């Protein structure tokens, strides 16, 4: 893939304060742009990060044909940069694209484009433990037309932003039954922009009640757990770790979720992917078998849960000292990502 | 409301071919922009229609906090311009805004801004019968931030586009059960961008099967009719006209829908707003009581239905000669809009 590249004259990378990285507030020197028109992708370009110009009639502004991914690049102690499982995100991106009637983005634009971009902006990948370069590939419809119809022109872009070490104390979770995130026959399994906008009000109301995140339940019976906030969710009941299955198409197939399941199974822990009801969690709690619960996602990686508010009943999870899997998973993933452990699974995609 | 205005030096209005107006392909000379920041709206501006510039990290691109409205302005035989029920759209816009965690747009920006804009672009309102100026107010989140959180900055805009007479032959409808448009607890009652993007693939597949529009059913029982494509839907069973009620929050509260119900009731026709199942429609058809069916919306106004494909069973609706309400409604609404009939309901908002 031939990528035309216009470099910045002066890099801003030396302006990053390594001790105070604010995620999503600073963007690296360059960005990638590829346009789709007349049924094919044009040559991608890497240009200095900056504003883009568009018609106010651009169709995605009005009709939301817009999808994204979130991926992280890590620098190891030797200074080598690798990306965590980018091909899994590329495949999921195209699953989203298909559901949203958007074109597939080929590997040589998504993966090779990302490789070129990160190589060029390698000084933007932070070195401290827990830090990374967050990579945001996204695509939106660019027809200048406000009739409601599937678009024919699209733009794919990649921007990147350095991310500091993510730590938050164990989260306080509110079980949401009034609002529903996704339903069978909808787009819950995709990373479409519309899924996120619909959650802003429920999330705001939850924070106003003093909780950090929502535990979403299914829309049909209002009892099966789905995701927490924008993360997949795992519960350890007795010796088993359980996470909701993806059958209904209402849950995102998280790359961290898949990695966590694989690591746990390798360690000999039973992992069940199946419908999990709030009632089952409450019953396990009453028997003293609710051992641990945590969210998984690219941003937080592993986010342990401190408590659940289920219709006014408070379920307090055991304290950190007793955690058997979440702390281990966090360390295991970090060791693989920062090259402290051999990457036997080929999860790390080497850049430079 | 003080609106700063920067006029074009040369209007493009004389370039419109009145006999060949292509909706949504040409936009009037000016557009309105108002920005929201630090908890309040800044002074709106009217400027020449043109591209807008934004950061690729603008939050609505990624997370879909974006809503819109569709309204029409009409020119009567005396050359006076009026807008059809804009305050109803303004109220609905703010209902959408609330659900999407966006600020209310005050009347003096939405309504007065629209009035200023249309007055300035009055030469863009077509004169021929059936023609109108389509008005598109919209708002999107403008925070330059890719963390998932409700935005704090927003932009409200209005653009307009001349619309020709809309005629299509009676539509062929496919009853969709695989995909679901909206769900209780979701955002189906809003004009959020995400609702439309999610329907592009089902709509494309329906067209590939040779049908014009989808008849959506509810997501819980897959049997109650909801909307057709992007229109509300009415069925005339015997002497009654029935349209789905809005209780579940899955259906848009159409302004044309409300107008149609009022006109029919004034004429002494029984209108029922209630759950309506496909089974009831099939049963009425079998008894010879399915008299008429049509969609209502700002674009098509009244769109009669020719046939329904329900799981392979074809339901053919009676032919145009027998229609008792849809043709009458179309004429009645046109007479009010073009000033051929006294506007006893004060639906027409005079501009100039």
XYZ file of C-alpha atoms in Angstrom, chain B residues 163-298:
136
model
C -38.010 20.368 -2.412
C -39.961 19.477 -5.535
C -43.424 17.924 -5.661
C -43.150 14.490 -4.086
C -44.925 11.777 -5.912
C -44.312 8.097 -5.860
C -46.664 5.339 -6.784
C -48.280 3.511 -3.865
C -45.507 1.799 -1.930
C -44.729 -1.887 -1.635
C -43.993 -2.762 1.970
C -42.001 -5.591 3.529
C -42.801 -6.528 7.146
C -39.433 -6.748 8.885
C -38.992 -9.128 11.819
C -35.255 -9.823 11.665
C -34.237 -6.246 12.413
C -35.866 -4.070 15.056
C -35.870 -0.260 14.748
C -36.509 0.680 18.376
C -37.097 -0.765 21.800
C -38.701 0.351 25.098
C -36.012 2.115 27.152
C -34.173 3.181 23.979
C -34.313 6.291 21.770
C -36.929 5.329 19.155
C -39.121 8.347 19.945
C -36.311 10.808 19.164
C -34.879 12.115 15.918
C -31.379 11.063 16.961
C -28.960 10.349 14.111
C -28.245 6.851 15.437
C -31.836 5.694 14.851
C -31.428 6.298 11.129
C -27.952 4.786 10.650
C -29.132 1.534 12.227
C -31.879 1.244 9.568
C -29.663 1.638 6.484
C -28.770 -2.061 6.105
C -32.337 -3.371 6.627
C -33.575 -0.711 4.202
C -30.952 -1.657 1.583
C -31.842 -5.369 1.884
C -35.541 -4.541 1.560
C -34.919 -2.566 -1.640
C -32.826 -5.469 -3.003
C -35.858 -7.722 -2.429
C -37.929 -5.347 -4.563
C -39.762 -3.479 -1.796
C -39.875 0.272 -1.197
C -40.130 0.453 2.566
C -40.005 -1.582 5.745
C -42.947 -1.978 8.090
C -41.225 -2.233 11.467
C -42.737 -4.314 14.247
C -42.118 -4.101 17.996
C -39.064 -5.820 19.467
C -40.788 -7.619 22.322
C -43.468 -9.665 20.598
C -42.583 -9.005 16.949
C -46.219 -8.438 16.076
C -47.274 -4.847 16.749
C -46.765 -2.447 13.851
C -44.603 0.611 14.534
C -43.584 2.781 11.564
C -42.943 2.374 7.837
C -39.416 3.387 6.842
C -39.140 6.825 8.401
C -42.904 7.521 8.426
C -45.757 6.981 10.860
C -48.338 4.499 9.635
C -52.146 4.448 9.495
C -54.498 1.574 8.622
C -58.188 1.972 7.775
C -59.973 -1.135 9.011
C -63.681 -0.907 8.255
C -64.741 2.641 9.097
C -62.018 3.247 11.674
C -58.565 4.661 11.111
C -55.969 3.124 13.438
C -52.408 4.217 14.163
C -49.997 2.787 16.762
C -49.914 4.682 20.061
C -46.747 6.301 21.423
C -46.791 4.756 24.928
C -43.762 2.482 24.578
C -41.471 5.296 23.407
C -40.514 3.387 20.254
C -42.354 5.552 17.715
C -41.742 9.124 16.575
C -44.515 11.582 17.503
C -44.952 12.810 13.927
C -46.289 16.322 13.322
C -47.986 15.093 10.119
C -49.339 12.155 12.176
C -50.912 14.556 14.709
C -52.302 16.767 11.915
C -53.830 13.779 10.114
C -55.529 12.533 13.310
C -56.977 15.989 13.927
C -58.264 16.417 10.366
C -59.859 12.960 10.357
C -61.567 13.511 13.715
C -62.857 16.922 12.542
C -64.389 15.113 9.582
C -66.188 12.755 11.971
C -63.997 9.736 11.300
C -63.098 7.550 14.286
C -59.329 7.490 14.849
C -57.879 5.004 17.293
C -54.370 5.373 18.725
C -53.572 1.955 20.129
C -51.432 -1.163 19.711
C -52.228 -2.680 16.312
C -51.007 -6.174 15.505
C -50.178 -7.605 12.109
C -52.627 -10.404 12.936
C -55.452 -7.874 13.283
C -54.539 -6.371 9.904
C -54.430 -9.826 8.278
C -57.787 -10.758 9.839
C -59.362 -7.488 8.627
C -57.932 -8.154 5.161
C -59.477 -11.623 5.130
C -62.859 -10.152 6.026
C -62.476 -7.541 3.270
C -62.225 -4.736 5.810
C -58.673 -3.557 5.114
C -59.678 -0.471 3.149
C -56.587 1.721 3.081
C -53.118 2.099 4.555
C -50.646 4.959 4.333
C -47.525 6.467 5.786
C -47.294 10.068 6.985
C -44.221 12.273 7.209
C -42.768 15.656 6.308
